[in-house]
CSV table of C-alpha atoms in Angstrom, one decimal:
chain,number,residue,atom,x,y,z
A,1,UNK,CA,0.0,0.0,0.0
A,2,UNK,CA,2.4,2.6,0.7
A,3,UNK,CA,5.8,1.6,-1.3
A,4,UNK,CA,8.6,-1.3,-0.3
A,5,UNK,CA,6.8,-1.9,2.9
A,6,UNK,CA,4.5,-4.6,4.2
A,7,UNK,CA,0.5,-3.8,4.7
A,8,UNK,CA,-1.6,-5.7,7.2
A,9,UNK,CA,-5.3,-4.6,6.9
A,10,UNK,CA,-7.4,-5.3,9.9
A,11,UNK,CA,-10.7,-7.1,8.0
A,12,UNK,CA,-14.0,-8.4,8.5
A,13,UNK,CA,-14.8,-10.1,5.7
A,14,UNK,CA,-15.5,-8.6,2.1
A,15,UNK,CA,-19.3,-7.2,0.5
A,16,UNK,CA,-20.4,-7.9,-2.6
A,17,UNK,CA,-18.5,-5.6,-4.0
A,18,UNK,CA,-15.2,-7.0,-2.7
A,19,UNK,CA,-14.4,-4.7,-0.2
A,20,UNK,CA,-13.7,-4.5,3.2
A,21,UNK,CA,-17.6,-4.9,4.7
A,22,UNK,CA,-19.1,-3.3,8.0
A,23,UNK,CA,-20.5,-5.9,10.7
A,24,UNK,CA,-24.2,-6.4,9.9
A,25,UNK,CA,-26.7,-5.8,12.8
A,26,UNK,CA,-27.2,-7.2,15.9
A,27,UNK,CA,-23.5,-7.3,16.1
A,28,UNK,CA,-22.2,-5.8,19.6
A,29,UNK,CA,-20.2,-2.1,18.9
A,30,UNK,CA,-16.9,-1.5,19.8
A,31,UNK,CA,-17.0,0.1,23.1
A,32,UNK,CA,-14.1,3.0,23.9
A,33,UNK,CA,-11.5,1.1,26.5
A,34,UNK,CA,-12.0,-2.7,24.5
A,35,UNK,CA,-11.7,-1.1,20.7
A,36,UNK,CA,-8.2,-1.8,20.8
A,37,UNK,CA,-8.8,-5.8,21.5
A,38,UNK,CA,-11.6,-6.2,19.7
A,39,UNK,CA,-9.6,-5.3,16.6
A,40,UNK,CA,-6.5,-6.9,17.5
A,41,UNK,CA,-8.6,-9.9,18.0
A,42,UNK,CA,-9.9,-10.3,14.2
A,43,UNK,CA,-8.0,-11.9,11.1
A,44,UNK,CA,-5.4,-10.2,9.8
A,45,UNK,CA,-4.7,-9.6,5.9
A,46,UNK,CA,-1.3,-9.5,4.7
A,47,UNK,CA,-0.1,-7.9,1.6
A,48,UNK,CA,3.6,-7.2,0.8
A,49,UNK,CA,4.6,-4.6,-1.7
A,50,UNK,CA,7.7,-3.2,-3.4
A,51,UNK,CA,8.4,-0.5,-5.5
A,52,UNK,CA,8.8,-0.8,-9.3
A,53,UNK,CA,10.1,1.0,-12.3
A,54,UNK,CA,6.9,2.9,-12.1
A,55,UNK,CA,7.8,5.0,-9.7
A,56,UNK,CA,10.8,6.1,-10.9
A,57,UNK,CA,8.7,7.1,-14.0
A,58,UNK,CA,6.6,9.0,-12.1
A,59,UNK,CA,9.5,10.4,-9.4
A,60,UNK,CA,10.7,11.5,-13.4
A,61,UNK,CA,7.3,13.5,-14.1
A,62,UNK,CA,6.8,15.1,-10.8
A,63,UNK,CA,10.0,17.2,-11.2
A,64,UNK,CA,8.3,18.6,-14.6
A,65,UNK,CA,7.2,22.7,-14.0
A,66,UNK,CA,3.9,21.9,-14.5
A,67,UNK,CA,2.4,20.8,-11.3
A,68,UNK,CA,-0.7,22.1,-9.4
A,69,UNK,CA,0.0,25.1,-6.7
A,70,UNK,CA,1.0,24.1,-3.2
A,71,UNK,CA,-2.3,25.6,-2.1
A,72,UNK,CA,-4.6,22.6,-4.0
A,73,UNK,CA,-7.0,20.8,-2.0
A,74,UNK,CA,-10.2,18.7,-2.2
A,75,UNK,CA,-13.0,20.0,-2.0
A,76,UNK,CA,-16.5,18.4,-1.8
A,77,UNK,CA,-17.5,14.7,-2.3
A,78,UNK,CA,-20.5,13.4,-4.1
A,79,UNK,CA,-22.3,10.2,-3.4
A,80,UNK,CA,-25.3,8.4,-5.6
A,81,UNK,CA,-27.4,6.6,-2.7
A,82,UNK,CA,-30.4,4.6,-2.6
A,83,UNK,CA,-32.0,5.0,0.5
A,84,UNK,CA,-31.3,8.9,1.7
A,85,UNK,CA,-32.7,9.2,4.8
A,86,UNK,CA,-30.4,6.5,6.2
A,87,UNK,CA,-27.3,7.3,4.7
A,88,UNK,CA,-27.8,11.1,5.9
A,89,UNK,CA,-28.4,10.0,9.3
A,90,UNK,CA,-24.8,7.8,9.1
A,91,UNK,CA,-23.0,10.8,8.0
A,92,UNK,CA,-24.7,13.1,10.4
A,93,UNK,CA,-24.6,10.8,13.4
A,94,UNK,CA,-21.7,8.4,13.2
A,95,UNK,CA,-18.9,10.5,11.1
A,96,UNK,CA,-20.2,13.9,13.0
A,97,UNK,CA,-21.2,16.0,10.4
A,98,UNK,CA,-23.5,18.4,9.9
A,99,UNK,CA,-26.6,18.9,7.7
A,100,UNK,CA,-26.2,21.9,5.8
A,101,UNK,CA,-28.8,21.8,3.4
A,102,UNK,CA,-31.6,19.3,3.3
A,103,UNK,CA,-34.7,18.7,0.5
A,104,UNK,CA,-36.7,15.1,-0.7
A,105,UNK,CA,-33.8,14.5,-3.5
A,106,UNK,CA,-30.2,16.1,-2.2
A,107,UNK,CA,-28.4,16.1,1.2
A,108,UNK,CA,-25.2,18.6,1.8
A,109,UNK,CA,-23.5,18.2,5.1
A,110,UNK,CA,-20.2,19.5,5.9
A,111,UNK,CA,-18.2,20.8,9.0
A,112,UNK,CA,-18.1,24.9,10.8
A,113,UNK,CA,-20.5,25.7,7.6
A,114,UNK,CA,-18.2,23.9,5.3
A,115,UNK,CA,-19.9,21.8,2.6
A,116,UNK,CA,-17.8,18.4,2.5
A,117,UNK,CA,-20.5,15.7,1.2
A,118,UNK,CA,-22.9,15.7,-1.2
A,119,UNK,CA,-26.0,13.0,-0.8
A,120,UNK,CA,-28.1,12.5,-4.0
A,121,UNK,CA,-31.2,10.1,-4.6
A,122,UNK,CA,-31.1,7.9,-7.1
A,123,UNK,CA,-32.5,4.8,-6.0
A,124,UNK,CA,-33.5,3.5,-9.8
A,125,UNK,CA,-30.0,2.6,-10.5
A,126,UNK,CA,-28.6,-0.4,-10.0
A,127,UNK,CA,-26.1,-1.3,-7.2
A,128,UNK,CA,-22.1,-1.0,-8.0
A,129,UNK,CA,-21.4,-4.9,-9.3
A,130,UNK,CA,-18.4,-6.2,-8.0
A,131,UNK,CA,-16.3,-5.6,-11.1
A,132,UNK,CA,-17.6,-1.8,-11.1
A,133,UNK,CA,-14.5,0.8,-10.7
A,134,UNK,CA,-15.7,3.4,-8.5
A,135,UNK,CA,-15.0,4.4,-4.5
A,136,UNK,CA,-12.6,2.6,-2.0
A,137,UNK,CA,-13.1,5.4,0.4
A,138,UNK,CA,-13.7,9.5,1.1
A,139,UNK,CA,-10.9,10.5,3.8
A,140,UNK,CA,-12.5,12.6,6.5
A,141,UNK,CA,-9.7,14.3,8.1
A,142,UNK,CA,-10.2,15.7,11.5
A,143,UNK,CA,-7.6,18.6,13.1
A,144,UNK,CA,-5.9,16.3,16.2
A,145,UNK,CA,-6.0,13.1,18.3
A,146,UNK,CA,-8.5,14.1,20.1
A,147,UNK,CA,-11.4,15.0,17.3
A,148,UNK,CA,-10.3,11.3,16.2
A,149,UNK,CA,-11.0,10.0,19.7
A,150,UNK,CA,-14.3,11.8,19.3
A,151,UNK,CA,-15.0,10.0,16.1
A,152,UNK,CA,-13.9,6.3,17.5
A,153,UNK,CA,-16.0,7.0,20.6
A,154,UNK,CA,-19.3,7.8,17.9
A,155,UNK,CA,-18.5,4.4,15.8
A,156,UNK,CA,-18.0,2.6,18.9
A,157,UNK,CA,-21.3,3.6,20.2
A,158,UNK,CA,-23.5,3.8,17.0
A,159,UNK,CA,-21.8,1.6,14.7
A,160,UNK,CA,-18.4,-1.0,13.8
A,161,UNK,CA,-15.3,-0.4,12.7
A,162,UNK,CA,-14.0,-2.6,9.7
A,163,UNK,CA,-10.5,-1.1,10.6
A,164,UNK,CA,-7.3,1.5,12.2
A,165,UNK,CA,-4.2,2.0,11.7
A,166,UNK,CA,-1.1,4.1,12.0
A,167,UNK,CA,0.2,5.3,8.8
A,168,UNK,CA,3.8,6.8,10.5
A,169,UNK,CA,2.1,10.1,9.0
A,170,UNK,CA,-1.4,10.0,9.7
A,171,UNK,CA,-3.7,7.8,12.4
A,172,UNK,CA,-6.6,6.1,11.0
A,173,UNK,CA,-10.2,4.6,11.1
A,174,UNK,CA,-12.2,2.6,8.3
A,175,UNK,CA,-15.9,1.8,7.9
A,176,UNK,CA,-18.4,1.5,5.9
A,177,UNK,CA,-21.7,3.8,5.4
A,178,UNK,CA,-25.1,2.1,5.3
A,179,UNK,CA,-24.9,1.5,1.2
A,180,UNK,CA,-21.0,0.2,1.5
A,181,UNK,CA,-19.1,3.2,0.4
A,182,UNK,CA,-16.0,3.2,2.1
A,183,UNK,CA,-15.4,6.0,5.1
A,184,UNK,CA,-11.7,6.8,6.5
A,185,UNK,CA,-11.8,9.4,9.2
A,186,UNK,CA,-7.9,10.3,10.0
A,187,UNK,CA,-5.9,12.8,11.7
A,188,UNK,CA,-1.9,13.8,10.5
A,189,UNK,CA,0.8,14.5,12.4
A,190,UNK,CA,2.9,17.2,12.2
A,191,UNK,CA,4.9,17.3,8.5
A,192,UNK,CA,8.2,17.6,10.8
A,193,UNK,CA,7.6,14.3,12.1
A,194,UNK,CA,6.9,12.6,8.5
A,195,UNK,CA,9.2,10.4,8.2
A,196,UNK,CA,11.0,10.6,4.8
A,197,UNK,CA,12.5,8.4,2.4
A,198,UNK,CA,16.3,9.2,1.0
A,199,UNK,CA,14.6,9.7,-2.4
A,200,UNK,CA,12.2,12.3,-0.9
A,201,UNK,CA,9.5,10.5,-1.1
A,202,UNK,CA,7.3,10.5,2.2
A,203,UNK,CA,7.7,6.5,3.8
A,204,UNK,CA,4.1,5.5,5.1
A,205,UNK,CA,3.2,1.6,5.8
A,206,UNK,CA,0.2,0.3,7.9
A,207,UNK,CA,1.4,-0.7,11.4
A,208,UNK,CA,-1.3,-1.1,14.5
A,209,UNK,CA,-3.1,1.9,16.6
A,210,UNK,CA,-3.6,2.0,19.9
A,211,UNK,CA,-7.0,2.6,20.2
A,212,UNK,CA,-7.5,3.2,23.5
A,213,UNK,CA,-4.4,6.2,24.0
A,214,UNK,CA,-7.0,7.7,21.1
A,215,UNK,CA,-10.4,7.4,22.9
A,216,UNK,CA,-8.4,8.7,25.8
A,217,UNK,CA,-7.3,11.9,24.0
A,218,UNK,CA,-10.7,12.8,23.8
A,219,UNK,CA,-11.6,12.0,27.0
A,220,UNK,CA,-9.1,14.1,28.4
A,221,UNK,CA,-10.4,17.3,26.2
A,222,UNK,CA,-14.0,17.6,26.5
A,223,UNK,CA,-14.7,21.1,25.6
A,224,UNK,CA,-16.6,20.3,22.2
A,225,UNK,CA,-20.0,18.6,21.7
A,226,UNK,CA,-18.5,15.4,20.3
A,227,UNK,CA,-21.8,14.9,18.4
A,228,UNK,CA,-20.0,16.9,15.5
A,229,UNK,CA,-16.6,16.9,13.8
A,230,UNK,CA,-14.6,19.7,15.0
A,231,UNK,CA,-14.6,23.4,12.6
A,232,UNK,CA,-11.5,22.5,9.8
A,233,UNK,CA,-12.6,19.1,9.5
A,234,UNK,CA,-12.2,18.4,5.3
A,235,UNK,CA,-11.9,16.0,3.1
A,236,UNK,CA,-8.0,15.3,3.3
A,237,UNK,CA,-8.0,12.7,0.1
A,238,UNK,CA,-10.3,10.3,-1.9
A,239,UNK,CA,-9.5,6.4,-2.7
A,240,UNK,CA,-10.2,5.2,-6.1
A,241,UNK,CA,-10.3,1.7,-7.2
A,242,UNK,CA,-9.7,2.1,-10.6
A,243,UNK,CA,-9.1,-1.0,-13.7
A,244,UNK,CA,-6.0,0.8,-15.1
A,245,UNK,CA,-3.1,2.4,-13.1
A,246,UNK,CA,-2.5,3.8,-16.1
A,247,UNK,CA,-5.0,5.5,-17.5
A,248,UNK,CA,-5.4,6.9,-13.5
A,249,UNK,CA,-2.0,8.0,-13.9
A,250,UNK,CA,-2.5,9.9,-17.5
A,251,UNK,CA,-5.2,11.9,-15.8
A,252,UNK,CA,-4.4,12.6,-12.4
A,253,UNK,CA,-0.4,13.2,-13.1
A,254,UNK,CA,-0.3,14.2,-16.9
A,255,UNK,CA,-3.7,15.9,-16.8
A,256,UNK,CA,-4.3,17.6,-13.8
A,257,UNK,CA,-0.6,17.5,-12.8
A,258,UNK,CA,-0.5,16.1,-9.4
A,259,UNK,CA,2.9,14.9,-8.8
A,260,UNK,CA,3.7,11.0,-8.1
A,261,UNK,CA,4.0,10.4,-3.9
A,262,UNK,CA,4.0,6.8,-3.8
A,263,UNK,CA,3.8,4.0,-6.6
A,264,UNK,CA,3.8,0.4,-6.0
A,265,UNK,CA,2.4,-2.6,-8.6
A,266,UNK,CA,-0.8,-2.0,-7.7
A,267,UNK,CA,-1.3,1.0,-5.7
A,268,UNK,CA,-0.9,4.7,-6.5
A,269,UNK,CA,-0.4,8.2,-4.5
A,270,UNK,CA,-0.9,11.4,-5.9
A,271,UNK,CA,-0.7,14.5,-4.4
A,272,UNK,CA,0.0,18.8,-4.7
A,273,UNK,CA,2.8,20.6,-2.2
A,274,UNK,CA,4.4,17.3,-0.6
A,275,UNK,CA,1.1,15.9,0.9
A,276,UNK,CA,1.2,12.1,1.4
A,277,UNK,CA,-1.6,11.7,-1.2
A,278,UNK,CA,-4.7,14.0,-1.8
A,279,UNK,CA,-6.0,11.5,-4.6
A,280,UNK,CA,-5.3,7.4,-4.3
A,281,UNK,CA,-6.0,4.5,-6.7
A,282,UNK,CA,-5.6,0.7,-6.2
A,283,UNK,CA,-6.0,-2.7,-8.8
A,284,UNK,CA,-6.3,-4.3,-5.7
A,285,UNK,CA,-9.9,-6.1,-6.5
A,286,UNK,CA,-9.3,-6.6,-10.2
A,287,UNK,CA,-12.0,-4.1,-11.2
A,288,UNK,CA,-12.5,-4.6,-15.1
A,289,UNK,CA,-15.7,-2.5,-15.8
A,290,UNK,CA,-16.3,1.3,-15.6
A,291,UNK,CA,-18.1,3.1,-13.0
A,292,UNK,CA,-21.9,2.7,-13.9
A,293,UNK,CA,-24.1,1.9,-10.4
A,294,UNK,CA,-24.9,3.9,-7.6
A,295,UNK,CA,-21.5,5.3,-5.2
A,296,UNK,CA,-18.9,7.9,-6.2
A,297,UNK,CA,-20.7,10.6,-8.4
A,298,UNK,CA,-18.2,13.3,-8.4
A,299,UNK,CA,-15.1,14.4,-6.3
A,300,UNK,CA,-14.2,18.3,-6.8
A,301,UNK,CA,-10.2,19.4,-6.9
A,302,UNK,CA,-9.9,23.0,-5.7
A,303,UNK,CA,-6.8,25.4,-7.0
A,304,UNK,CA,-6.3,28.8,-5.9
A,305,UNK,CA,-6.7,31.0,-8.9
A,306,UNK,CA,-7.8,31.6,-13.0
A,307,UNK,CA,-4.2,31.3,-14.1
A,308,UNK,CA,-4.1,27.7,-12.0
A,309,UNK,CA,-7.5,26.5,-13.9
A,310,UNK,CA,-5.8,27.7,-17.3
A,311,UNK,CA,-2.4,25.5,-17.0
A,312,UNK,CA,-4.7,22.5,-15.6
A,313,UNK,CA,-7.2,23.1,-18.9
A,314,UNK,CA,-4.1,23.6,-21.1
A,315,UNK,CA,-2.2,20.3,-19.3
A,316,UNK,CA,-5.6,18.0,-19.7
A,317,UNK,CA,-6.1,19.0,-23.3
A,318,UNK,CA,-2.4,17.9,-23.9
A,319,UNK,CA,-2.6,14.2,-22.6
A,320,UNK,CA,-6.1,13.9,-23.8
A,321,UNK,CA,-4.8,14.2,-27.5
A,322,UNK,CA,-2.3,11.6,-26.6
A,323,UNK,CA,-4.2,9.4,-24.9
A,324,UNK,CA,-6.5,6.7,-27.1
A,325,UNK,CA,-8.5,3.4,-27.0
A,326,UNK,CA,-9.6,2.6,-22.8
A,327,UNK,CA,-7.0,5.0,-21.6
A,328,UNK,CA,-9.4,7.8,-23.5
A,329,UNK,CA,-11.0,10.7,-21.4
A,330,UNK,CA,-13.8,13.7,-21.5
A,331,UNK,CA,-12.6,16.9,-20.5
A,332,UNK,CA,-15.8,19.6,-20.2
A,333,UNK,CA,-16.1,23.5,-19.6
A,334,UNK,CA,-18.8,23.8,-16.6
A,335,UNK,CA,-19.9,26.8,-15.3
A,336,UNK,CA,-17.5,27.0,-12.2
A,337,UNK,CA,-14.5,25.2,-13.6
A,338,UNK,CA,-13.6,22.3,-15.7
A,339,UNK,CA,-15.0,18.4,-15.1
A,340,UNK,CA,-12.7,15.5,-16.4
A,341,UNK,CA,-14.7,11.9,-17.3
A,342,UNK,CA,-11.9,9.8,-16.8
A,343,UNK,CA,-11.6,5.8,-17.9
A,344,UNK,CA,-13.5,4.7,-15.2
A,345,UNK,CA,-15.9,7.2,-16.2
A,346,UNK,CA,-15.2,8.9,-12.5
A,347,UNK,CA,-15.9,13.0,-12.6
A,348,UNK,CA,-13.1,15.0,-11.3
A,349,UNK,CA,-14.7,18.5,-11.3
A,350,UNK,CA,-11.6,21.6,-10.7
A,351,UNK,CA,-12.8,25.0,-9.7
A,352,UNK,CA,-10.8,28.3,-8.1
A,353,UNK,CA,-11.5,28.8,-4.4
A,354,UNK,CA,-14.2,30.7,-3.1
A,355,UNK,CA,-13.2,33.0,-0.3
């Protein structure tokens, strides 16, 4: 998962749609004080991965000029959902946001008046199959170890986790919402204590939490309503799963001009300014088909600036004329930016930054 190191994923089982599923109910929550055992206690998946000639290709592209401004982020998530009323409430109640914006068809919820998440009906289409590209999971991330204490104590009471771990740079949990779309809600640490590689490159692997030292750090702060996520909460990065590392790779890094953090056979990490990754992709489930059933609608890139939007137009028209056959995407004028239709026929929608 994260270069030439070794990645053990806590798991429950796999949905459907291959991934990683939540406990169904009945099942007794993970209470604060036993989280750490409780996890500990369930089957461990191993996975060892080294780097390739891949990522010296792409340690080769990031050092091109044309890379997006250190002050890109990501911006809003959209998800197609059956059932909206349920899937509201898990976003509202178990990951702690708040509803922003609420009518029969749409839900926006976000954090401090944010917008983070779009909800949209659309209970006529048909589930994701299990060869469907699509989501592997939006990345809540939260400001401190205690706002991620908060957030295990909410899943521990109202829900299960399917997963944590420690990341060396970041501290992590995983679930599932109510229609299996993946959920990580994660706090960094400090950049200075990133530990770095002696290419440059930022070394992340997947090593155990300690659960309990984080439902302690928010016991020992409780000055918020832990019912919500804390004001700056965002969405840090999104997971793709994606049928070509490729053709991810010809958008994301040749298009959009992300530069390459981590590549492994079949794992990739993008990101803008030295983040760990603000986009990811993985082969991991063997995906073959595009995105078509309900999930990921949309994910929004945000750049500072008109002159930003330009050189991203100008960089996706480029490697759209070179790209052909599956590799092929749609790149689209909308009214507040550009949207990019890549091979998995995923939207990637760029806009400047509203103050």
């Amino acid at each position: 998962l994260f270069g030439a190191h070794t990645l053990r994923c806590v798991a429950c089982g796999f949905d459907s749609n291959g991934r990683l599923g939540r406990f169904g109910a009945g099942r007794k929550p993970v209470r604060p004080g036993s989280a750490t055992d409780a996890l500990n206690a369930r089957a461990t998946v191993v996975r060892t991965m080294t780097d390739t000639d891949d990522r010296d290709s792409g340690a080769a592209a990031s050092g091109r000029d044309d890379r997006l401004p250190a002050e890109t982020r990501i911006g809003r998530a959209a998800l197609r959902v059956a059932d909206l009323d349920e899937t509201t409430a898990f976003y509202r109640d178990v990951v702690g946001l708040a509803v922003l914006d609420r009518d029969a068809e749409r839900a926006t919820l976000g954090a401090g008046g944010t917008p983070l998440l779009v909800l949209e009906r659309d209970a006529d289409r048909p589930a994701r199959s299990r060869t469907d590209a699509g989501l592997f999971h939006t990345a809540f991330r939260v400001r401190s170890r205690a706002a991620l204490g908060e957030a295990l104590g909410r899943v521990g009471e109202r829900w299960r986790l399917d997963g944590a771990s420690d990341h060396l740079v970041s501290e992590a949990l995983y679930l599932d919402d109510p229609e299996g779309n993946g959920v990580e809600i994660y706090r960094d640490r400090p950049r200075e204590e990133w530990p770095i590689e002696g290419d440059g490159s930022v070394a992340m692997t997947t090593e155990p939490i300690d659960l309990d030292a984080v439902s302690a750090a928010a016991r020992g702060d409780e000055t918020e309503n832990t019912d919500r996520v804390r004001p700056g909460t965002d969405v840090g990065h999104v997971h793709l799963e994606v049928t070509s590392l490729a053709a991810f790779e010809s958008v994301y890094v040749d298009g959009l001009g992300f530069e390459m953090r981590q590549a492994a056979p079949d794992v990739r990490f993008v990101a803008a300014d030295g983040y760990h990754h603000h986009v990811g992709a993985n082969a991991w489930q063997g995906r073959t088909t595009p995105a078509s059933g309900r999930g990921l609608d949309w994910f929004e890139v945000v750049i500072p600036d008109d002159g930003s939007l330009e050189a991203v137009r100008e960089r996706l028209d480029a490697a759209a004329s070179e790209t052909t056959g599956e590799a092929a995407f749609a790149v689209d004028d909308v009214d507040d930016g550009i949207a990019v239709t890549d091979a998995d026929g995923i939207e990637v929608r760029v806009r400047t930054d509203v103050k």
